[in-house]
Coordinates of C-alpha atoms in Angstrom, one line a residue:
M1 CA 8.4 -13.9 24.9
A2 CA 9.8 -10.4 24.4
N3 CA 8.5 -10.4 20.8
K4 CA 5.0 -11.4 22.0
N5 CA 5.0 -8.6 24.6
N6 CA 6.1 -6.1 21.9
T7 CA 3.4 -7.2 19.6
T8 CA 0.7 -7.0 22.3
S9 CA 1.9 -3.5 23.2
S10 CA 1.8 -2.4 19.6
Y11 CA -1.7 -3.6 19.2
N12 CA -2.8 -1.9 22.5
R13 CA -1.3 1.3 21.2
R14 CA -3.1 0.9 17.9
S15 CA -6.3 0.1 19.8
N16 CA -6.1 3.2 21.8
Y17 CA -5.1 5.4 18.9
K18 CA -7.8 8.0 18.6
K19 CA -10.3 5.5 19.8
L20 CA -12.1 8.2 21.7
N21 CA -12.3 10.2 18.4
Y22 CA -13.7 7.1 16.6
E23 CA -16.4 6.6 19.3
N24 CA -17.4 10.2 19.1
N25 CA -17.7 10.0 15.3
Q26 CA -20.0 6.9 15.7
Q27 CA -22.3 8.9 18.0
Q28 CA -22.4 12.0 16.0
D29 CA -24.8 12.5 13.1
I30 CA -22.8 12.3 10.0
K31 CA -25.5 13.8 7.8
Q32 CA -23.9 17.2 7.0
D33 CA -24.2 19.5 4.0
N34 CA -22.8 18.6 0.6
T35 CA -19.6 20.3 1.2
E36 CA -18.4 17.4 3.4
Y37 CA -15.9 15.0 1.9
E38 CA -16.0 11.2 1.8
F39 CA -12.6 9.7 1.1
N40 CA -11.6 6.2 0.0
S41 CA -8.6 4.5 -1.4
F42 CA -9.8 4.4 -4.9
R43 CA -7.3 7.1 -5.6
S44 CA -3.6 6.3 -5.2
Y45 CA -2.8 3.4 -7.5
R46 CA -1.4 5.2 -10.5
L47 CA 0.2 7.9 -8.4
N48 CA 1.9 5.7 -5.9
A49 CA 2.9 3.0 -8.4
I50 CA 3.1 3.9 -12.0
S51 CA 4.2 7.6 -11.5
Y52 CA 6.9 6.5 -9.1
Y53 CA 8.2 3.8 -11.4
G54 CA 7.8 5.8 -14.6
M55 CA 10.9 5.9 -16.8
M56 CA 12.9 3.7 -14.5
N57 CA 15.0 0.9 -15.9
V58 CA 14.3 -2.6 -14.4
F59 CA 18.1 -3.2 -14.4
D60 CA 18.4 -0.4 -11.9
L61 CA 16.6 -2.6 -9.3
Y62 CA 17.2 -6.2 -10.4
K63 CA 19.9 -8.2 -12.2
P64 CA 18.9 -10.3 -15.2
E65 CA 19.6 -13.5 -13.3
Q66 CA 17.3 -12.4 -10.5
I67 CA 14.5 -11.6 -12.9
R68 CA 14.7 -15.1 -14.5
D69 CA 14.5 -16.6 -11.0
L70 CA 11.4 -14.5 -10.2
I71 CA 9.6 -15.6 -13.4
R72 CA 10.1 -19.2 -12.5
D73 CA 7.9 -18.9 -9.4
P74 CA 5.3 -16.2 -10.0
M75 CA 3.1 -17.1 -7.0
A76 CA 5.9 -16.8 -4.5
N77 CA 7.4 -13.7 -6.1
N78 CA 4.1 -12.0 -7.1
Q79 CA 4.7 -8.7 -5.3
V80 CA 8.1 -8.2 -6.9
L81 CA 6.7 -9.1 -10.4
R82 CA 3.9 -6.6 -9.9
E83 CA 6.5 -3.9 -9.3
I84 CA 8.4 -4.9 -12.4
S85 CA 5.2 -4.9 -14.4
R86 CA 4.4 -1.3 -13.2
I87 CA 7.9 -0.2 -14.2
L88 CA 7.5 -1.7 -17.7
Y89 CA 4.1 0.0 -18.1
G90 CA 5.7 3.3 -17.4
C91 CA 8.6 2.9 -19.8
N92 CA 7.7 0.5 -22.6
G93 CA 5.5 1.9 -25.3
V94 CA 4.3 -1.5 -26.6
Y95 CA 3.2 -2.7 -23.2
T96 CA 1.6 0.7 -22.4
N97 CA -0.4 0.9 -25.6
T98 CA -1.5 -2.8 -25.3
V99 CA -2.9 -2.3 -21.8
D100 CA -4.6 1.0 -22.7
Y101 CA -6.2 -0.3 -25.9
M102 CA -7.4 -3.6 -24.3
T103 CA -8.9 -1.5 -21.5
A104 CA -10.7 0.8 -23.9
I105 CA -11.8 -1.6 -26.6
P106 CA -15.0 -3.0 -25.0
T107 CA -18.0 -0.6 -25.1
L108 CA -19.5 -2.1 -21.9
D109 CA -23.0 -1.8 -23.3
N110 CA -25.3 -3.8 -21.0
V111 CA -28.8 -5.0 -20.4
I112 CA -30.4 -5.7 -17.0
V113 CA -32.2 -9.0 -16.7
P114 CA -34.6 -9.6 -13.7
Y115 CA -35.6 -13.1 -12.7
G116 CA -38.6 -14.3 -10.7
E117 CA -42.4 -14.5 -11.0
S118 CA -43.5 -11.4 -9.2
K119 CA -43.8 -8.6 -11.7
Q120 CA -43.8 -5.9 -9.0
K121 CA -40.7 -7.3 -7.4
K122 CA -38.9 -7.7 -10.7
K123 CA -39.6 -4.1 -11.6
R124 CA -38.5 -2.9 -8.2
N125 CA -35.3 -5.0 -8.2
R126 CA -34.5 -3.9 -11.7
L127 CA -34.7 -0.2 -10.7
L128 CA -32.5 -1.0 -7.6
M129 CA -29.9 -2.6 -9.9
Q130 CA -30.0 0.4 -12.3
S131 CA -29.6 2.9 -9.4
T132 CA -26.7 0.9 -7.9
L133 CA -24.8 0.6 -11.1
K134 CA -25.2 4.3 -11.8
G135 CA -24.1 5.2 -8.2
I136 CA -20.9 3.1 -8.3
K137 CA -20.1 4.1 -11.9
H138 CA -19.8 0.5 -13.0
K139 CA -18.2 1.2 -16.3
E140 CA -15.3 3.0 -14.6
I141 CA -15.0 0.2 -12.1
V142 CA -14.9 -2.5 -14.8
R143 CA -12.2 -0.6 -16.8
D144 CA -10.2 0.0 -13.6
A145 CA -10.4 -3.8 -12.9
L146 CA -9.3 -4.6 -16.4
F147 CA -6.4 -2.2 -16.1
R148 CA -5.3 -3.5 -12.7
G149 CA -5.7 -7.1 -13.8
M150 CA -3.4 -6.6 -16.8
V151 CA -0.7 -4.6 -14.9
D152 CA -0.8 -6.4 -11.5
G153 CA -2.5 -9.7 -12.6
I154 CA -5.1 -9.2 -9.8
A155 CA -7.5 -6.6 -8.4
F156 CA -9.4 -6.5 -5.1
Y157 CA -12.4 -4.4 -4.3
Y158 CA -14.9 -4.1 -1.4
F159 CA -18.6 -3.4 -1.9
E160 CA -19.5 -1.0 0.9
T161 CA -23.1 -0.2 1.7
T162 CA -22.8 1.8 4.9
E163 CA -21.8 5.4 5.2
R164 CA -18.3 6.1 6.2
P165 CA -17.1 8.9 8.6
L166 CA -16.8 12.1 6.8
S167 CA -14.0 14.6 7.1
R168 CA -15.1 18.0 8.3
E169 CA -11.9 19.8 7.5
K170 CA -12.2 22.7 5.1
I171 CA -8.4 23.0 4.7
M172 CA -6.4 20.3 3.0
S173 CA -2.6 19.6 3.2
N174 CA -0.3 19.2 0.2
Y175 CA -0.4 15.4 0.8
D176 CA -4.2 15.4 0.4
V177 CA -4.2 17.7 -2.6
E178 CA -1.7 15.5 -4.4
R179 CA -3.9 12.4 -4.0
I180 CA -6.9 11.7 -6.1
H181 CA -9.9 11.3 -3.7
E182 CA -13.4 10.1 -4.3
I183 CA -15.9 12.7 -3.3
N184 CA -19.4 11.3 -3.0
E185 CA -22.7 13.1 -2.3
L186 CA -24.2 12.4 1.1
G187 CA -26.7 9.6 1.1
I188 CA -25.2 7.2 -1.5
N189 CA -25.9 3.7 -0.4
A190 CA -23.2 1.9 -2.2
S191 CA -19.6 2.4 -3.2
I192 CA -16.6 0.4 -4.4
I193 CA -13.4 0.6 -2.4
S194 CA -10.2 -0.7 -3.9
L195 CA -7.9 -2.8 -1.7
S196 CA -4.2 -2.8 -2.1
P197 CA -2.9 -6.2 -3.5
D198 CA 0.2 -5.8 -1.3
Y199 CA -2.0 -6.1 1.8
T200 CA -4.8 -8.3 0.6
K201 CA -4.7 -12.0 -0.1
I202 CA -6.9 -14.9 -1.2
I203 CA -6.9 -17.4 1.6
G204 CA -9.5 -19.9 0.2
I205 CA -12.7 -20.5 -1.7
R206 CA -16.1 -20.4 0.1
N207 CA -19.3 -21.3 -1.7
S208 CA -17.5 -20.9 -5.0
N209 CA -16.5 -17.3 -3.9
Y210 CA -13.0 -16.2 -3.1
Q211 CA -12.3 -15.6 0.6
L212 CA -10.1 -12.6 1.2
A213 CA -8.1 -11.4 4.2
F214 CA -6.8 -7.9 4.8
D215 CA -3.5 -7.1 6.5
L216 CA -4.1 -4.5 9.3
S217 CA -0.4 -3.6 9.3
Y218 CA -1.3 -1.4 6.3
F219 CA -2.5 1.3 8.7
D220 CA 0.7 1.2 10.8
N221 CA 2.7 2.5 7.9
C222 CA 1.0 5.7 7.2
E223 CA 3.7 7.3 5.0
G224 CA 2.9 10.9 6.0
E225 CA -0.8 10.3 6.3
E226 CA -2.7 10.2 9.6
A227 CA -3.9 6.7 10.5
D228 CA -7.4 8.0 11.4
R229 CA -7.7 9.7 8.0
K230 CA -6.5 6.6 6.3
L231 CA -9.1 4.5 8.1
R232 CA -11.9 6.6 6.8
K233 CA -11.2 5.4 3.3
Y234 CA -11.8 1.8 4.2
P235 CA -15.0 -0.3 5.0
K236 CA -16.6 -0.4 8.4
E237 CA -15.7 -4.1 8.7
I238 CA -12.0 -3.3 8.5
R239 CA -12.2 -0.1 10.7
D240 CA -14.0 -2.0 13.5
K241 CA -11.4 -4.8 13.5
Y242 CA -8.6 -2.3 13.7
Y243 CA -10.1 -0.3 16.6
Q244 CA -10.9 -3.5 18.5
G245 CA -7.2 -4.0 18.9
N246 CA -7.2 -7.7 18.1
H247 CA -3.8 -9.4 18.2
E248 CA -4.5 -11.0 14.8
R249 CA -2.7 -9.4 11.9
W250 CA -5.2 -10.5 9.2
V251 CA -8.9 -9.7 9.0
V252 CA -11.1 -12.2 7.1
L253 CA -13.6 -10.3 5.0
D254 CA -17.2 -11.1 4.1
P255 CA -17.1 -12.9 0.7
T256 CA -20.5 -11.4 -0.3
K257 CA -18.9 -7.9 -0.1
T258 CA -15.6 -8.5 -1.9
I259 CA -14.8 -8.4 -5.6
V260 CA -11.8 -10.4 -7.0
H261 CA -10.5 -10.2 -10.5
K262 CA -7.4 -12.2 -11.5
I263 CA -6.1 -13.2 -14.9
R264 CA -3.9 -16.0 -16.3
S265 CA -4.1 -18.3 -13.3
S266 CA -6.1 -21.3 -12.1
K267 CA -8.9 -20.9 -9.6
E268 CA -6.9 -22.4 -6.7
E269 CA -3.8 -20.1 -7.2
P270 CA -3.7 -17.1 -4.8
W271 CA -2.4 -14.6 -7.4
G272 CA -2.8 -13.8 -11.1
R273 CA 0.0 -13.3 -13.6
P274 CA 0.6 -9.8 -15.0
L275 CA 0.2 -9.5 -18.7
A276 CA 3.9 -8.6 -19.1
L277 CA 5.1 -11.8 -17.5
A278 CA 5.5 -13.7 -20.8
A279 CA 7.1 -10.7 -22.4
I280 CA 9.6 -9.6 -19.7
N281 CA 12.6 -11.3 -21.3
D282 CA 11.9 -9.7 -24.7
V283 CA 11.1 -6.3 -23.1
L284 CA 14.4 -6.3 -21.2
Y285 CA 16.2 -7.4 -24.3
G286 CA 14.6 -4.5 -26.1
D287 CA 15.9 -2.1 -23.4
Y288 CA 19.3 -3.5 -23.8
F289 CA 19.1 -3.2 -27.6
T290 CA 18.0 0.5 -27.2
D291 CA 20.9 1.2 -24.8
T292 CA 23.3 -0.4 -27.3
K293 CA 22.0 1.8 -30.1
R294 CA 22.5 4.9 -27.9
N295 CA 26.1 3.9 -27.2
V296 CA 26.8 3.5 -30.9
L297 CA 25.2 6.8 -31.5
D298 CA 27.4 8.4 -28.9
E299 CA 30.4 6.9 -30.6
I300 CA 29.3 8.5 -33.9
N301 CA 28.6 11.9 -32.3
N302 CA 31.8 11.9 -30.2
R303 CA 34.3 11.1 -33.0
I304 CA 38.0 10.7 -32.4
I305 CA 40.0 12.8 -34.8
Y306 CA 43.8 12.4 -35.0
Q307 CA 46.6 13.7 -37.0
T308 CA 49.9 12.1 -38.2
F309 CA 52.9 14.4 -38.4
P310 CA 55.1 14.2 -41.6
E311 CA 57.7 11.5 -41.2
G312 CA 61.4 12.4 -40.9
K313 CA 64.5 10.8 -42.3
D314 CA 64.5 8.2 -39.6
K315 CA 61.5 5.9 -39.2
G316 CA 59.4 6.7 -36.2
T317 CA 60.5 10.3 -36.1
S318 CA 58.8 13.5 -37.3
A319 CA 60.2 16.1 -39.7
L320 CA 58.8 18.8 -37.4
S321 CA 60.6 20.0 -34.4
Q322 CA 59.0 19.7 -30.9
K323 CA 57.8 23.3 -31.0
Q324 CA 56.4 23.0 -34.5
Q325 CA 54.5 19.8 -33.5
Q326 CA 53.0 21.5 -30.5
N327 CA 52.0 24.6 -32.5
Q328 CA 50.4 22.6 -35.3
H329 CA 48.6 20.4 -32.8
E330 CA 47.0 23.4 -31.1
K331 CA 45.9 24.9 -34.4
V332 CA 44.2 21.7 -35.6
K333 CA 42.7 21.1 -32.2
G334 CA 41.3 24.6 -32.0
A335 CA 39.8 24.4 -35.5
V336 CA 38.1 21.1 -34.9
M337 CA 36.7 22.0 -31.5
N338 CA 35.4 25.4 -32.7
K339 CA 33.6 23.7 -35.7
N340 CA 32.0 21.1 -33.5
N341 CA 30.8 23.6 -31.0
R342 CA 29.6 26.4 -33.4
G343 CA 29.4 24.8 -36.8
G344 CA 30.5 26.9 -39.9
I345 CA 33.9 26.8 -41.5
S346 CA 37.3 26.5 -39.8
F347 CA 40.6 27.1 -41.7
F348 CA 44.1 26.1 -40.7
S349 CA 47.4 25.3 -42.4
V350 CA 49.5 22.2 -41.7
A351 CA 52.9 21.0 -42.8
A352 CA 53.3 19.0 -45.9
G353 CA 52.8 15.3 -45.3
T354 CA 50.5 15.7 -42.4
K355 CA 47.5 13.3 -42.3
I356 CA 44.2 14.0 -40.5
N357 CA 41.8 11.1 -40.0
S358 CA 39.0 10.1 -37.7
I359 CA 38.0 6.8 -36.0
D360 CA 34.5 6.0 -37.2
A361 CA 32.0 3.5 -35.5
N362 CA 32.3 0.2 -37.3
N363 CA 28.9 -1.3 -36.4
T364 CA 26.1 0.9 -37.8
D365 CA 23.9 -2.0 -39.0
I366 CA 22.2 -1.8 -35.7
F367 CA 20.3 1.2 -36.9
D368 CA 18.5 -0.8 -39.5
D369 CA 14.7 -0.5 -38.9
K370 CA 14.2 -4.2 -39.5
Y371 CA 15.9 -5.2 -36.2
E372 CA 13.8 -2.9 -34.1
S373 CA 10.6 -3.9 -36.0
N374 CA 11.2 -7.6 -35.4
L375 CA 11.8 -6.9 -31.8
C376 CA 8.5 -4.9 -31.5
D377 CA 6.7 -7.7 -33.2
K378 CA 8.1 -10.3 -30.8
I379 CA 7.1 -8.2 -27.7
A380 CA 3.6 -7.6 -29.1
M381 CA 3.2 -11.4 -29.8
D382 CA 4.2 -12.2 -26.2
L383 CA 1.5 -9.8 -25.0
G384 CA -1.0 -11.4 -27.3
I385 CA -1.6 -8.6 -29.7
A386 CA -0.5 -8.1 -33.3
A387 CA 2.1 -5.3 -33.6
S388 CA 0.3 -4.0 -36.8
L389 CA -2.8 -3.2 -34.6
L390 CA -0.7 -0.9 -32.5
N391 CA 1.2 1.0 -35.2
G392 CA -0.6 0.2 -38.4
S393 CA 2.6 -1.2 -40.0
G394 CA 4.7 -4.3 -39.8
S395 CA 4.0 -7.8 -40.9
G396 CA 0.5 -9.2 -41.3
N397 CA -2.5 -8.6 -43.5
Y398 CA -6.1 -7.4 -42.9
S399 CA -7.3 -11.0 -42.4
S400 CA -4.8 -11.8 -39.7
Q401 CA -5.6 -8.5 -37.9
V402 CA -9.3 -9.4 -37.8
N403 CA -8.5 -12.8 -36.4
N404 CA -6.2 -11.3 -33.8
L405 CA -8.9 -8.8 -32.8
E406 CA -11.4 -11.7 -32.4
L407 CA -9.0 -13.6 -30.2
L408 CA -8.1 -10.5 -28.2
S409 CA -11.8 -9.7 -27.7
S410 CA -12.6 -13.2 -26.5
E411 CA -9.9 -12.9 -23.8
I412 CA -11.1 -9.5 -22.7
F413 CA -14.8 -10.6 -22.4
Q414 CA -13.7 -13.7 -20.5
W415 CA -12.2 -11.3 -17.9
I416 CA -15.3 -9.1 -18.0
E417 CA -17.5 -12.1 -17.3
Q418 CA -15.6 -12.6 -14.1
I419 CA -16.0 -8.9 -13.0
E420 CA -19.7 -9.0 -14.0
A421 CA -20.3 -12.1 -11.9
E422 CA -18.6 -10.5 -8.9
L423 CA -20.6 -7.3 -9.2
N424 CA -23.9 -9.2 -9.6
K425 CA -23.0 -11.2 -6.5
C426 CA -22.4 -8.2 -4.3
I427 CA -25.4 -6.2 -5.5
N428 CA -27.8 -9.1 -5.1
A429 CA -26.5 -10.0 -1.6
N430 CA -26.3 -6.5 -0.2
I431 CA -28.9 -4.4 -2.2
I432 CA -31.5 -6.7 -3.7
K433 CA -31.6 -9.2 -0.9
D434 CA -34.1 -11.4 -2.7
K435 CA -32.9 -14.8 -4.0
R436 CA -36.2 -15.6 -5.7
N437 CA -36.2 -12.4 -7.6
S438 CA -32.6 -11.8 -8.4
V439 CA -31.3 -9.4 -11.1
E440 CA -28.2 -9.6 -13.3
C441 CA -26.4 -7.0 -15.3
K442 CA -25.1 -8.6 -18.5
Y443 CA -22.4 -6.9 -20.6
L444 CA -22.8 -7.4 -24.3
P445 CA -19.8 -8.8 -26.3
T446 CA -19.5 -5.5 -28.1
T447 CA -16.3 -3.6 -29.0
Y448 CA -15.8 -0.4 -30.9
V449 CA -14.6 -2.7 -33.8
N450 CA -17.5 -5.1 -34.1
Q451 CA -20.3 -2.7 -33.0
K452 CA -21.8 -2.6 -36.5
T453 CA -22.0 -6.4 -36.6
M454 CA -23.7 -6.5 -33.2
V455 CA -26.2 -3.9 -34.3
A456 CA -26.9 -5.9 -37.5
N457 CA -27.4 -9.1 -35.5
A458 CA -29.8 -7.5 -33.1
K459 CA -31.7 -5.9 -36.0
D460 CA -32.1 -9.2 -37.7
L461 CA -33.4 -10.8 -34.5
Y462 CA -35.9 -8.1 -34.1
L463 CA -37.2 -7.9 -37.7
Q464 CA -37.1 -11.6 -38.6
G465 CA -37.8 -13.3 -35.3
K466 CA -38.6 -12.5 -31.7
G467 CA -35.8 -10.1 -31.0
S468 CA -35.5 -7.5 -28.3
L469 CA -35.8 -3.8 -28.8
S470 CA -33.7 -3.3 -25.6
L471 CA -30.9 -5.5 -27.1
W472 CA -31.0 -3.6 -30.3
A473 CA -30.7 -0.3 -28.5
S474 CA -27.9 -1.6 -26.3
A475 CA -25.9 -3.0 -29.2
A476 CA -26.1 0.5 -30.8
G477 CA -24.6 2.0 -27.7
I478 CA -27.8 3.5 -26.4
S479 CA -29.0 2.6 -22.9
P480 CA -32.4 1.0 -23.1
E481 CA -33.6 3.3 -20.3
V482 CA -32.5 6.4 -22.4
Y483 CA -34.0 4.9 -25.5
F484 CA -37.4 4.2 -24.0
A485 CA -37.4 7.5 -22.1
L486 CA -37.0 9.3 -25.5
L487 CA -39.9 7.2 -27.0
D488 CA -42.2 8.1 -24.0
Q489 CA -41.3 11.7 -24.4
E490 CA -42.1 11.7 -28.1
L491 CA -45.5 10.0 -27.4
E492 CA -46.3 12.6 -24.8
D493 CA -45.4 15.4 -27.3
N494 CA -47.4 13.7 -30.1
I495 CA -44.3 13.9 -32.3
E496 CA -45.6 11.2 -34.8
N497 CA -48.8 13.2 -35.6
K498 CA -47.1 16.6 -35.6
Y499 CA -44.4 15.5 -37.9
P500 CA -45.6 12.6 -40.1
V501 CA -43.1 10.7 -42.2
H502 CA -42.6 11.6 -45.8
Q503 CA -44.9 9.9 -48.3
T504 CA -42.6 7.6 -50.3
S505 CA -42.6 4.1 -51.6
Y506 CA -40.8 3.0 -48.4
T507 CA -43.5 4.4 -46.0
Y508 CA -46.7 3.5 -47.9
S509 CA -48.1 0.2 -49.3
S510 CA -50.0 -0.5 -52.5
K511 CA -53.2 -1.0 -50.6
D512 CA -53.1 2.5 -49.1
D513 CA -55.7 4.9 -50.6
K514 CA -53.1 7.6 -50.9
V515 CA -51.0 5.6 -53.3
G516 CA -51.5 5.3 -57.1
R517 CA -54.1 6.8 -59.5
P518 CA -57.2 8.2 -57.8
T519 CA -60.5 6.2 -58.3
D520 CA -63.5 7.6 -60.1
D521 CA -66.7 5.7 -59.5
D522 CA -68.9 8.3 -61.3
S523 CA -67.1 8.3 -64.6
S524 CA -69.3 8.6 -67.7
N525 CA -66.6 7.2 -70.0
Y526 CA -68.1 4.6 -72.3
S527 CA -65.1 2.2 -71.9
T528 CA -65.3 2.5 -68.1
L529 CA -69.0 1.8 -68.0
Q530 CA -68.6 -1.2 -70.3
T531 CA -65.7 -2.6 -68.2
K532 CA -67.8 -2.3 -65.1
A533 CA -70.8 -3.9 -66.7
N534 CA -68.8 -6.9 -67.9
N535 CA -66.7 -7.2 -64.7
T536 CA -63.7 -7.3 -67.0
N537 CA -61.2 -6.5 -64.1
G538 CA -62.6 -9.5 -62.2
T539 CA -61.7 -12.0 -65.0
P540 CA -58.8 -14.2 -63.9
A541 CA -55.6 -13.5 -65.8
P542 CA -54.1 -16.4 -67.8
S543 CA -50.9 -16.3 -65.7
T544 CA -52.9 -17.2 -62.6
Q545 CA -54.6 -20.3 -64.1

């Protein structure tokens, strides 16, 4: 009963927290000049996660046995596995490069396809789709979702179409300056807000769409940031539930406004699996291998040098007196230490029969490149990429690299299809609002590697069949809107007539009057007159019979 009273009291305090300020903001006109700031949480992922975990060793936080137990149940231990994946992204070069290259390889060239029977509505809805995609910077969103999906295994976003309360402060604290904030111009009608996977969860499937719930306790742990400022970054649906002071911890979100991207999991599983999950064991072994090499290198650099005094008449005794031994020991020690610290030449004399030796590291085979190369190949294979694609060396030939790129691209575009479907769902439900005349944005399966092939395919379709000029332009990396705008501008400027093409065999046909020998109908040449009279040129050639 005491816990229930404490919970109720906590929610009452939260409900009253700057509630008056919130109500005043709701009544005030938020349309200010362009110097106002609009903040959202699209800012802190890399700073709060990857920068924090950068260059840390996983073994500093977890024991090997604990990591093996975590991998066995990735759904129950997903949050911990996400933290481990962020650590590995910050300290393992193979993993870092794999994620970055897979994020960058698709060109994200796209075409917009309107559906329906009304030409006017199709044109209007297509323009709405273009404007919305431009406003939310869809390519940046797609690449961010790919990045988060590979590192965390899952990414959550909220498609907000209402204006959020703006900050009127002209002075920012160190906390604000150190964060990456989104600053939108006033009047934008759509924005994408990222939701923390640590406080967001899939709770079911509704009409084939994922149903999300958000944990309101996220705002109770402000970490140096005011709760009111933190709330401004989040959608109105979440802000209203927070200020209402409900006793429920989780807020169920509208599925038509949420975007979910998860990889390497079935549809009914609540979480995805980070890309590094299959490679964690080999990555940790690689860290252990590197630490061992460093220890061996330390043994080589920190050599142990010893001297053996000349043996006396009796076995186990020295021919030198105690004072002579101490004097010789200091001379040898001083010479060796000075040489190690400063380099150069050191000279000293020793008694006859003295032996000076060093203890060398026995195992130096570990520095052979083949061991590290094999280890990098194994990690890359676990991540699904050929190591030769990352460093240009190692095993594998050109054909195997091409095959690996094709497999890699197919996986990436499978993920892009999921993000594409979620974006189209939100835009059609909240911006277009016309089921009979819906619009879709389709990303072409074009990468920076196969772009020439895609252009050639689009060109063949256009020249040999009923291909699309928009598809051809998109495959070449040129937006159809930009391409057609340039054509319209050239027509308005009469570029074709002002600057005609060069007269070559490629630009004129044999039937053109400007091609070939000029005709002379008034010729008085006897042969010409006889040919015309007999219609010799009209006689069929034997080859045509």
